[in-house]
Coordinates of C-alpha atoms in Angstrom, one line a residue:
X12 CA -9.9 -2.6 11.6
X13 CA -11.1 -0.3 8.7
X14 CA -13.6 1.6 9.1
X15 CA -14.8 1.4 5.6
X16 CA -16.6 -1.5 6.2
X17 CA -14.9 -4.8 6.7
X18 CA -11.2 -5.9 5.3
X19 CA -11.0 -8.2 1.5
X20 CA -11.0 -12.0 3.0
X21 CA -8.4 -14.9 2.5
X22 CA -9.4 -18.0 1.9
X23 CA -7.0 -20.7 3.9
X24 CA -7.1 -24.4 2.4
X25 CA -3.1 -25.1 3.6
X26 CA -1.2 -24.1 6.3
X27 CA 1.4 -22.7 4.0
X28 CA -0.8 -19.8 2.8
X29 CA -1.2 -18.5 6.2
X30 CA 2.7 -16.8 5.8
X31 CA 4.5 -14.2 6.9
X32 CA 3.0 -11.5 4.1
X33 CA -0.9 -12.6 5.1
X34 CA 0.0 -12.4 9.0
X35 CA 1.4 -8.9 8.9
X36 CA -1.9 -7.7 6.5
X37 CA -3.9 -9.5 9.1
X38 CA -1.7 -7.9 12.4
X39 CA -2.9 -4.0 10.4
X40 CA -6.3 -5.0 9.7
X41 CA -5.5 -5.1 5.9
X42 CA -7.4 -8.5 5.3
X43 CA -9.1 -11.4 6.8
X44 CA -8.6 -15.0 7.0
X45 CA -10.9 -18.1 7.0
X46 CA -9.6 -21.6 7.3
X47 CA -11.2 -23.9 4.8
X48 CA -13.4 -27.1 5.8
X49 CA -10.5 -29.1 3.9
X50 CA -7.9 -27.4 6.2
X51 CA -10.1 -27.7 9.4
X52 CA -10.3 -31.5 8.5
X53 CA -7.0 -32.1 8.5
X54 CA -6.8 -30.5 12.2
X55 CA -9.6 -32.4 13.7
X56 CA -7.6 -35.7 11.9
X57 CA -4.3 -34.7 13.5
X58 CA -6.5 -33.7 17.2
X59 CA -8.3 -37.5 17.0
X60 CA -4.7 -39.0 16.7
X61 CA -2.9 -36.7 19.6
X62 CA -5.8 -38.2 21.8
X63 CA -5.6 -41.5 21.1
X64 CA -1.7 -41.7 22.0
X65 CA -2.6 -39.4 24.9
X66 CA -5.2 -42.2 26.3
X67 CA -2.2 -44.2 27.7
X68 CA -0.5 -44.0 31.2
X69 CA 2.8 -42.6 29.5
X70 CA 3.9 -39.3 31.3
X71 CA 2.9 -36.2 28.8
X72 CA 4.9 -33.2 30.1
X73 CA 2.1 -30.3 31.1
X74 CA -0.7 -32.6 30.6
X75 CA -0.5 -35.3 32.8
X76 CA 2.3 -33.7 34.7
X77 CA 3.4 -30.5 36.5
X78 CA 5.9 -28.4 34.6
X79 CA 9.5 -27.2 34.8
X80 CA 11.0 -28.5 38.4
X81 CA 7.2 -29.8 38.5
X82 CA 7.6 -32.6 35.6
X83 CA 8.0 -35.1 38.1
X84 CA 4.6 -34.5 39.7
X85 CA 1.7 -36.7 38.3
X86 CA -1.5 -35.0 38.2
X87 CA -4.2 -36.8 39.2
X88 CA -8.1 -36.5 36.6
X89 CA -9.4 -34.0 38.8
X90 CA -6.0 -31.6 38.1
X91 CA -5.7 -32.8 34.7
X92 CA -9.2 -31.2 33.6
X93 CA -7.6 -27.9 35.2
X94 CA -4.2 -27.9 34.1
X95 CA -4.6 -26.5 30.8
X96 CA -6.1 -23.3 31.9
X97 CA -4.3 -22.9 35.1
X98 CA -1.1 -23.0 32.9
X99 CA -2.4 -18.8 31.5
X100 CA -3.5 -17.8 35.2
X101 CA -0.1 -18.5 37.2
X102 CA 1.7 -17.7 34.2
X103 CA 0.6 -14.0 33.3
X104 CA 2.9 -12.6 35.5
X105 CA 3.7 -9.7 33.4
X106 CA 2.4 -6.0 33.0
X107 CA 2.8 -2.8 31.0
X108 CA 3.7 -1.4 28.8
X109 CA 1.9 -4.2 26.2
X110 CA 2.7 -4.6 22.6
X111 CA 0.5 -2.4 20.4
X112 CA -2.4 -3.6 19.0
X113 CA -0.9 -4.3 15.3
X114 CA 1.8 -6.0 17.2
X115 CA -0.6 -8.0 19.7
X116 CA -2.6 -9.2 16.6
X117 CA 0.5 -10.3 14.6
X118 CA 1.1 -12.8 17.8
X119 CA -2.1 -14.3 17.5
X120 CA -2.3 -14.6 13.7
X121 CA 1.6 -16.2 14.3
X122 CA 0.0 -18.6 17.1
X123 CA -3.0 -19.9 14.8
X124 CA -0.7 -21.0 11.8
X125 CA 1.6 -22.7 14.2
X126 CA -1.3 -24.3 16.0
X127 CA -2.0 -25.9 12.2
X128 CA 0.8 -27.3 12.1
X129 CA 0.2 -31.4 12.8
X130 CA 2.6 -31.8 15.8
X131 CA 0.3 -29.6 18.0
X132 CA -2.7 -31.4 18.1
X133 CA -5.0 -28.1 18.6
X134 CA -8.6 -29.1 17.9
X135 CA -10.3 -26.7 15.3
X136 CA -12.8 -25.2 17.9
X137 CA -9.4 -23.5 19.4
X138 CA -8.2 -22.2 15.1
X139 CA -11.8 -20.8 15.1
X140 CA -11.7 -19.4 18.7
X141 CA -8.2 -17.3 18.0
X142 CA -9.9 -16.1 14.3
X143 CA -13.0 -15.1 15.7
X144 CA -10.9 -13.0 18.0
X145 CA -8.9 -11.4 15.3
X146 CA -12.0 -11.0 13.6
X147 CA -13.7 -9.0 16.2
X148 CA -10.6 -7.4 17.1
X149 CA -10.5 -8.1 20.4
X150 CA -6.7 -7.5 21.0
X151 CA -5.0 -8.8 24.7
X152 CA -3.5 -7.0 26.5
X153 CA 0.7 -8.8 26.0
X154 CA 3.2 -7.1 28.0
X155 CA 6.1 -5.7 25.7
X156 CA 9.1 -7.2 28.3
X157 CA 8.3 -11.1 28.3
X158 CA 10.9 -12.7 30.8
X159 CA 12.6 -15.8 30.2
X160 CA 11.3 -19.1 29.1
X161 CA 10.8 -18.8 25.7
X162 CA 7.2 -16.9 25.5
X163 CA 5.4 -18.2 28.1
X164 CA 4.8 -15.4 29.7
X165 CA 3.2 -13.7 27.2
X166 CA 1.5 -15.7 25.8
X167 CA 0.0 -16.4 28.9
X168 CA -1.3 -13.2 28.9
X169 CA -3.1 -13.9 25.3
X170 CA -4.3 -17.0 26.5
X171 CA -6.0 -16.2 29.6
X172 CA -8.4 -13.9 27.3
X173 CA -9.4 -16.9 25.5
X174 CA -10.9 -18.5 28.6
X175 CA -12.4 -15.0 29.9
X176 CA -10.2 -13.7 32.9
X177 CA -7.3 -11.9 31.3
X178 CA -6.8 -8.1 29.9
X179 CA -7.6 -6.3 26.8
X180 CA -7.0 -3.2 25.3
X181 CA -9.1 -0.7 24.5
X182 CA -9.2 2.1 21.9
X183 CA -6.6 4.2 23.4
X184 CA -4.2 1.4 24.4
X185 CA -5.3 0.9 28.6
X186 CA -6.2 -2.6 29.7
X187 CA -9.2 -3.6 30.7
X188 CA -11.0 -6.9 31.9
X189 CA -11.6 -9.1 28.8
X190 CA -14.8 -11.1 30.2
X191 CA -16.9 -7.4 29.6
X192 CA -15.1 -7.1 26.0
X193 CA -15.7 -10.5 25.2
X194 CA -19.4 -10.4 25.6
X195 CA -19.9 -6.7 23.9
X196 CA -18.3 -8.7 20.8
X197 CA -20.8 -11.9 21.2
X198 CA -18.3 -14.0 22.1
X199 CA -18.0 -16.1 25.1
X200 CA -14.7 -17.7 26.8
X201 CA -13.5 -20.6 25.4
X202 CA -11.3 -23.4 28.0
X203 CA -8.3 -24.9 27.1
X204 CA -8.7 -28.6 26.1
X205 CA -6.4 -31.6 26.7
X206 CA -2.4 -30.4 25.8
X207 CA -3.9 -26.9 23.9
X208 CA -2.7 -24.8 27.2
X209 CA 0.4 -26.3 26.6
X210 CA 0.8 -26.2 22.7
X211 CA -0.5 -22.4 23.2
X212 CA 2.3 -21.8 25.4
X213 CA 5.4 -22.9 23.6
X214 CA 6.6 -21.5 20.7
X215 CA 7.7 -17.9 19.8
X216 CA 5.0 -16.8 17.9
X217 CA 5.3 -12.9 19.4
X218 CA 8.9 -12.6 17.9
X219 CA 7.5 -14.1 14.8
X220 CA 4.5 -12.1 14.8
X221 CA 6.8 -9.1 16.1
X222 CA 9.8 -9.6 13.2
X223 CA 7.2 -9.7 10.5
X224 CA 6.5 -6.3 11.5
X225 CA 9.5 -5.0 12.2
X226 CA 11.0 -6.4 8.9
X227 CA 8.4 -4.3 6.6
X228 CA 8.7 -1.1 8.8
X229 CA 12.9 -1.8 8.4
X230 CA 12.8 -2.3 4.5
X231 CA 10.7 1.2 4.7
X232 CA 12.6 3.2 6.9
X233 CA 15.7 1.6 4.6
X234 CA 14.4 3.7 1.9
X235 CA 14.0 6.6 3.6
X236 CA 18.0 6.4 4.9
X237 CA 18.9 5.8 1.2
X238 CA 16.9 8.9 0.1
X239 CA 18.2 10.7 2.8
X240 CA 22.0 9.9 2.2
X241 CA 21.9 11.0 -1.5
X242 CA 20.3 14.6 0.2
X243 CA 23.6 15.4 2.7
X244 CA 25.6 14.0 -0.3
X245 CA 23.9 16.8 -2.5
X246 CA 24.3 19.1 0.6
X247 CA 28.0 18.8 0.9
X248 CA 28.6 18.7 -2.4
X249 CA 30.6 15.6 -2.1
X250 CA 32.6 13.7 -3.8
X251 CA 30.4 10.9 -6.2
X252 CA 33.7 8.5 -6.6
X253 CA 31.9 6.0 -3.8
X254 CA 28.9 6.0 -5.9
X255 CA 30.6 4.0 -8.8
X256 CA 29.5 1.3 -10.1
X257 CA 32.2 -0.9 -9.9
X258 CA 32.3 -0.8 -6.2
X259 CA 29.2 -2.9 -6.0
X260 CA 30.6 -6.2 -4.1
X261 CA 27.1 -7.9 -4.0
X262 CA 23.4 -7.3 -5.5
X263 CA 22.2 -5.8 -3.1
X264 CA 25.1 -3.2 -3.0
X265 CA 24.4 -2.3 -6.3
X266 CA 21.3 -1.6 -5.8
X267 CA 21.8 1.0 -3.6
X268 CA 24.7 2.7 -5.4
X269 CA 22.4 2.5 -8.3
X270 CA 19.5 4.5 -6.6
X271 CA 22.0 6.5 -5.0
X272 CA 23.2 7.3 -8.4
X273 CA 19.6 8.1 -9.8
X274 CA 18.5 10.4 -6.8
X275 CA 21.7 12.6 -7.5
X276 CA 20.7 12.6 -11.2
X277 CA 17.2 11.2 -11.9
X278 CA 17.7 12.9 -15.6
X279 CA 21.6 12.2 -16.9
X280 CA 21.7 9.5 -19.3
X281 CA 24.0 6.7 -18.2
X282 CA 27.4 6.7 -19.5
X283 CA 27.9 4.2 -22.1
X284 CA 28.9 0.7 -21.0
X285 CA 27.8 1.1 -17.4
X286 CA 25.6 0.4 -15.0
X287 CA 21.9 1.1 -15.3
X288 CA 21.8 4.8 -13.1
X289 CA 25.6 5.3 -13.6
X290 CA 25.3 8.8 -15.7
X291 CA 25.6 12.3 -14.9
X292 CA 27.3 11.8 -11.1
X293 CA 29.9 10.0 -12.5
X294 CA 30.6 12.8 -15.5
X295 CA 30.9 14.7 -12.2
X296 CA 33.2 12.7 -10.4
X297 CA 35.8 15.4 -8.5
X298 CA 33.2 17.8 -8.6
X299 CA 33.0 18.3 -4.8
X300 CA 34.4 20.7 -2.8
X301 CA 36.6 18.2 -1.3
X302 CA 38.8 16.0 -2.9
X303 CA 37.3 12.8 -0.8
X304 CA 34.0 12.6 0.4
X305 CA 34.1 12.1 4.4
X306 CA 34.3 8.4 5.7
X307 CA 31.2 8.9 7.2
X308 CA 29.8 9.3 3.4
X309 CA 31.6 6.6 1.8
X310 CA 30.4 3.8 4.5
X311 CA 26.8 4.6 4.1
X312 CA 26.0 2.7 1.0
X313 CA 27.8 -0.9 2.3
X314 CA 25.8 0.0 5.6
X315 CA 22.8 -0.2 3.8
X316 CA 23.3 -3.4 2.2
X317 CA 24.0 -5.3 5.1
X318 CA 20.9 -4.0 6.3
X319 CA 18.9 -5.0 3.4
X320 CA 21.0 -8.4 3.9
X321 CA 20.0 -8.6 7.2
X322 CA 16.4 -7.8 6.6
X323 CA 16.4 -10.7 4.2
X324 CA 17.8 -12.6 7.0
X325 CA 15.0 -12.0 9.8
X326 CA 12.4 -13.0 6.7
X327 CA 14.0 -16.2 6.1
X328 CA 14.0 -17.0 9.6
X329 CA 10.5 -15.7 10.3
X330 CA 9.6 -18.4 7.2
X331 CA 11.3 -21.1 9.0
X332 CA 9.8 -20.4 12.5
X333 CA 6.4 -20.7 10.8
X334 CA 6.9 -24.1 9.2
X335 CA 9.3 -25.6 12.3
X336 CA 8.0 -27.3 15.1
X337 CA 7.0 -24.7 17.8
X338 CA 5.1 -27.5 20.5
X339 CA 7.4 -28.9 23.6
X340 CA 6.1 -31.9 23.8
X341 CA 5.5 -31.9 20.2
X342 CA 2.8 -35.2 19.2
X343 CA 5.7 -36.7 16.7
X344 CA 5.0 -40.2 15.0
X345 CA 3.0 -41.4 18.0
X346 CA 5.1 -40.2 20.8
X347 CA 5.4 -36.3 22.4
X348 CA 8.4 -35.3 22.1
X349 CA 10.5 -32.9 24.0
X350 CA 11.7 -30.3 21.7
X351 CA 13.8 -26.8 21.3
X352 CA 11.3 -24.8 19.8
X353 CA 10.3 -22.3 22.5
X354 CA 13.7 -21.3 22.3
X355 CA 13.9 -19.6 19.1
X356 CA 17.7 -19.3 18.6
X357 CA 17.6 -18.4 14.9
X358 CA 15.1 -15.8 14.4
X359 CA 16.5 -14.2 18.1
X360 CA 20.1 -14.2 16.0
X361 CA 18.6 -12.8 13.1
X362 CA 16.6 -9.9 14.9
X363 CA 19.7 -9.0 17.0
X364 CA 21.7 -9.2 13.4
X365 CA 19.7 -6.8 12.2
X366 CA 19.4 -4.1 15.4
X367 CA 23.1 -4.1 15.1
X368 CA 22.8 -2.9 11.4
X369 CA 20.3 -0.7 12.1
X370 CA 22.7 0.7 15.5
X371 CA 25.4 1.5 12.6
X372 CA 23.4 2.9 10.1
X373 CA 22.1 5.9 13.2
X374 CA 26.2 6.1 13.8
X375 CA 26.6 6.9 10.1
X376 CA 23.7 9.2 9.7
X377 CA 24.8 11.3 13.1
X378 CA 28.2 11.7 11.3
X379 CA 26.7 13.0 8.2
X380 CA 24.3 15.1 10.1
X381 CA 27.5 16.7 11.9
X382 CA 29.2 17.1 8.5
X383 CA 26.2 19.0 7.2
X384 CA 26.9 21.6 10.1
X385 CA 30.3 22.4 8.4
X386 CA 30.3 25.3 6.9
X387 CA 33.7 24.9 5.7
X388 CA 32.5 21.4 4.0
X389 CA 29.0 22.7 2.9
X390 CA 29.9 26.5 1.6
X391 CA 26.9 27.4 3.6
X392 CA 26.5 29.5 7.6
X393 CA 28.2 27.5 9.9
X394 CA 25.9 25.6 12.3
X395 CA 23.3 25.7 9.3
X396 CA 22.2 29.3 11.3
X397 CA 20.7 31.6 9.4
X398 CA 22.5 34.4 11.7
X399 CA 25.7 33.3 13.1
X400 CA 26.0 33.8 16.7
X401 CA 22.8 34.8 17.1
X402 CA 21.2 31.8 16.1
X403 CA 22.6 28.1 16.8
X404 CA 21.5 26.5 13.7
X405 CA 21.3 22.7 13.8
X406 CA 24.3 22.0 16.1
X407 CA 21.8 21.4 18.8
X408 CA 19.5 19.1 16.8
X409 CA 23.0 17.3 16.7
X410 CA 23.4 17.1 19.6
X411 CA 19.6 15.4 19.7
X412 CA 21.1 12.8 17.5
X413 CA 24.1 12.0 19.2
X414 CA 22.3 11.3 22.8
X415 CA 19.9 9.0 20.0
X416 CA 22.6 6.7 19.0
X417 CA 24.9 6.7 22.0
X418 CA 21.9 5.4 23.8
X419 CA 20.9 3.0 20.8
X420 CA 24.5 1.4 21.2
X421 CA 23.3 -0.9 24.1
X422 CA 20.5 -2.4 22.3
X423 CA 23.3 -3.7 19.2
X424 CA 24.0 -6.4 22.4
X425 CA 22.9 -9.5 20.8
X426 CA 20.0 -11.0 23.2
X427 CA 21.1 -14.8 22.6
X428 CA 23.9 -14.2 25.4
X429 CA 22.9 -13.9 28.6
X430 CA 21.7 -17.3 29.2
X431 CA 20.9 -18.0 33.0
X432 CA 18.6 -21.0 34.5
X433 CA 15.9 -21.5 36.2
X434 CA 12.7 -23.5 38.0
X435 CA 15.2 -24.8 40.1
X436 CA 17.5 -26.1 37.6
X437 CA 14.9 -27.5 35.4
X438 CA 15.5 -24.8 32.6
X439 CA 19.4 -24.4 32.8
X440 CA 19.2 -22.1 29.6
X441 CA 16.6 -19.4 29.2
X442 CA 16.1 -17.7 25.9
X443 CA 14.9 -14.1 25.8
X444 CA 12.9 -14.0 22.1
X445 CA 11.2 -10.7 23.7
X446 CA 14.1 -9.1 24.1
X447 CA 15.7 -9.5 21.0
X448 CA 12.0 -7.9 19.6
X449 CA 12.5 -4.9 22.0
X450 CA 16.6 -4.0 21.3
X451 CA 14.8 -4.1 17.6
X452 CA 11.8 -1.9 18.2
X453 CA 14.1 0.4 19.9
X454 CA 16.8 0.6 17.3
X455 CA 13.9 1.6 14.3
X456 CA 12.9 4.4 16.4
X457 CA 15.8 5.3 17.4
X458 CA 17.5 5.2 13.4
X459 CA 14.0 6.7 12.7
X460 CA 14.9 10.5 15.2
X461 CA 17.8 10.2 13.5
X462 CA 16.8 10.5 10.4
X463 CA 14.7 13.2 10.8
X464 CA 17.5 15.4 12.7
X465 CA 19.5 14.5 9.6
X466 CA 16.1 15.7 6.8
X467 CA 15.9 18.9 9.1
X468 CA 19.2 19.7 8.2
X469 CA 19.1 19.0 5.0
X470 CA 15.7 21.3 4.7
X471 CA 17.6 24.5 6.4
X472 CA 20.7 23.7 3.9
X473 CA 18.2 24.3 0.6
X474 CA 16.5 26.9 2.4
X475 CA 19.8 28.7 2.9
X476 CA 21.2 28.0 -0.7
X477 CA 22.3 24.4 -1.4
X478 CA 21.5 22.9 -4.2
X479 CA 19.7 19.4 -3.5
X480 CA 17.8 17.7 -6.4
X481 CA 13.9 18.0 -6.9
X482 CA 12.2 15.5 -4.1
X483 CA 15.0 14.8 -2.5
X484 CA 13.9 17.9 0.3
X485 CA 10.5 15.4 1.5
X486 CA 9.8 17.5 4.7
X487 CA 8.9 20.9 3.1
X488 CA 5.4 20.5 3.5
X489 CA 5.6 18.9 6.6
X490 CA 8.0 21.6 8.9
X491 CA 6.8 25.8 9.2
X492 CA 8.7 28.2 6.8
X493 CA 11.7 29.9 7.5
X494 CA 14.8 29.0 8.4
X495 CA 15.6 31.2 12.6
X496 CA 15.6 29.0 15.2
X497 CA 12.6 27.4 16.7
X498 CA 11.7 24.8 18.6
X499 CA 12.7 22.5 16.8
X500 CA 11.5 19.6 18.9
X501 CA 8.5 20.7 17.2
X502 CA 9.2 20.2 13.6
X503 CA 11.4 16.7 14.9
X504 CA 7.7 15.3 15.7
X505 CA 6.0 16.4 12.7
X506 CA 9.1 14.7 10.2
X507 CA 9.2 11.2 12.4
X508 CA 5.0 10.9 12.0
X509 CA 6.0 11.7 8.3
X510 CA 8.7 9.4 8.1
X511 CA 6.2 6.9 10.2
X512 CA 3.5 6.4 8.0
X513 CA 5.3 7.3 4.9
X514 CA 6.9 4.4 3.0
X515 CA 9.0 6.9 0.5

């Protein structure tokens, strides 16, 4: 939270308002949310109605039942009244390493617009309980690796803070009882009413929470590749013909063969007729000191559009997670309702889409790092070393990059396969949301080292006499002068916490 007094606060009057662009500003502490009284009605109207139709003697799944190979067991009152919170305390079975505390909040903020939504039948009580939570900042403590079953798991471990016996983290990211944290805020542990345990448990808010997250920090880092790219293009002096305009295949294409274009040559006028950005490289077309630019050049710019694509792709599927059905039994014209929403099948295939891009694009930019070391490609010291033999240059920060992405390659595996059952037989077909969120989280960081093996290089190159356009060298200030070997590891830190919190 800031520490500049509290965050600007967002007023809620529909569940639609509570989207994807409000949940990651609440997840970094950016703003606050309250849910209006008009908004809280319509909760308590949809709560009243889940009750009544619970009232029967009709079997409720998790309510009035056991669960999984359990379903067939009837719970009697006295089991009933404990059900719902005994659901969290056999179910957080799960340890560290736990999401970060961004992340952990972007699950919770993901949970509370879901548990708006009228087929849950959450009572307002429990919407006010998760924001005062968020509002404190009292973060559980959610392991990172989730297991099967959707996200019961984890969200296990969120819910058993509500009710005052799970973990939380602290400052510097340990876990520690939440029933102490709880009271130091002024709050006090909250039970889980009839069917919220189970409505808390189904779902994927994590990977929703966790894909809003990682789709900002991806359309970032994206700009930071493309920046990048037009520095080793500057570097090797390579060919421009790729850049042209009329390879564009698709809008988002052009877009980056346009900014591509205006890195090289931010002050050329365009050429007449063309594209917006087209001028200048173009007049230079041939200008390299190879006829063809390598492959490893030419790729990049399609590489980057499918990752924009696929970005685009994980937001459109985060939009539709928040506004589906997430509750199994889900309270559905009168009836509950078994349902496939704790399996998440289209975000999962749209986060592994995009860790695949993302896989590629630290294939491409290890190439181009490697090209860079070329001096017969470059015109500059072989190895990038400012004294030959003495000095190795970059070719072992290649090597860096190359144990990067050859590791990367077996989180591009898309998590929907692998399906295996379970509880018995209950659950023939697990899902693995989590996993799909990790094989992501990995592949940023891991494009991320990349990158900044590739930005090193491109700093010793200027420093040793290349010619790379003004801003396109963003680590000078960042890295120590001079251009002898180091310890490079070093200055590899400094450009990742750079390239980090940096959205240029």
């Amino acid at each position: 939270m800031s520490v500049d007094g509290p965050p600007p606060l967002i007023r809620i009057d529909r569940a639609e308002q509570l989207d994807r662009a409000v949940i990651g500003a609440v997840a970094r502490g950016e703003r606050r949310i309250v849910l209006s009284d008009g908004l809280l009605a319509a909760v308590a109207a949809n709560r009243r109605a889940m009750l009544d139709d619970l009232a029967g003697d009709q079997p409720v799944y998790g309510v009035n039942t056991g669960m999984g190979a359990m379903s067939g067991v009837r719970l009697d009152a006295d089991a009933q009244a404990r059900q719902q919170n005994n659901l969290m305390v056999g179910r957080a079975v799960g340890s560290a390493p736990w999401l970060r505390r961004a992340e952990a909040r972007a699950l919770l903020a993901a949970r509370l617009r879901t548990l708006l939504h009228p087929a849950a039948g959450a009572s307002p009580d429990l919407c006010r309980h998760l924001l005062a939570l968020l509002d404190a900042d009292v973060v559980p403590a959610i392991p990172l690796r989730g297991g099967a079953a959707g996200e019961i798991i984890p969200l296990a471990h969120a819910g058993a803070v509500l009710i005052g016996i799970g973990q939380v983290l602290d400052r510097a990211g340990a876990a520690i009882d939440a029933a102490p944290a709880l009271a130091a805020a002024g709050l006090s542990p909250r039970p889980f009413e009839a069917k919220e345990g189970v409505a808390f448990l189904e779902g994927v808010p994590g990977l929703t929470g966790l894909a809003i997250l990682a789709a900002a920090e991806t359309r970032a880092l994206l700009t930071q590749i493309t920046a990048a790219t037009a520095a080793s293009h500057a570097v090797l002096r390579a060919s421009h013909d790729p850049l042209h305009p009329a390879l564009a295949d698709s809008p988002e294409l052009a877009d980056v063969l346009t900014t591509l274009r205006t890195l090289l040559n931010p002050d050329s006028p365009p050429i007449p007729g063309s594209a917006p950005g087209a001028g200048g490289v173009l007049a230079g077309v041939g200008a390299g000191r190879a006829l063809q630019a390598p492959v490893s050049f030419r790729v990049t710019a399609p590489a980057i559009a499918v990752a924009v694509r696929a970005v685009a792709g994980v937001e459109e599927a985060v939009d539709r997670a928040l506004g589906a059905v997430t509750d199994s039994p889900a309270h559905l014209d009168g009836r509950f309702v078994g349902t496939f929403g704790f399996a998440g099948t289209d975000l999962v295939a749209a986060v592994s889409s995009l860790s695949t891009a993302l896989v590629h694009l630290a294939e491409l930019g290890t190439a181009r790092l490697h090209r860079l070391l070329d001096g017969a490609l470059t015109g500059l010291p072989r190895q990038l070393s400012d004294y030959p033999g003495l000095h190795a240059g970059m070719v072992t920060v290649h090597k860096r990059a190359v144990g990067v992405t050859h590791r990367l390659r077996r989180f591009a595996m898309p998590a929907l396969l692998g399906a295996m059952e379970t509880s018995l037989g209950q659950e023939d077909v697990q899902s693995f949301g989590f996993e799909a969120a990790e094989c992501l989280g990995e592949a940023i960081a891991g494009v991320r080292d990349v990158l900044a093996c590739e930005l090193l290089a491109v700093h010793q190159g200027n420093l040793l006499g290349a010619v790379v356009p003004a801003g396109l060298d963003r680590i000078a200030e960042v890295v120590p002068e001079g251009t002898a070997d180091r310890a490079f590891g070093r200055d590899l830190d400094r450009i990742i916490h750079y390239l980090t919190f940096s959205s240029t």
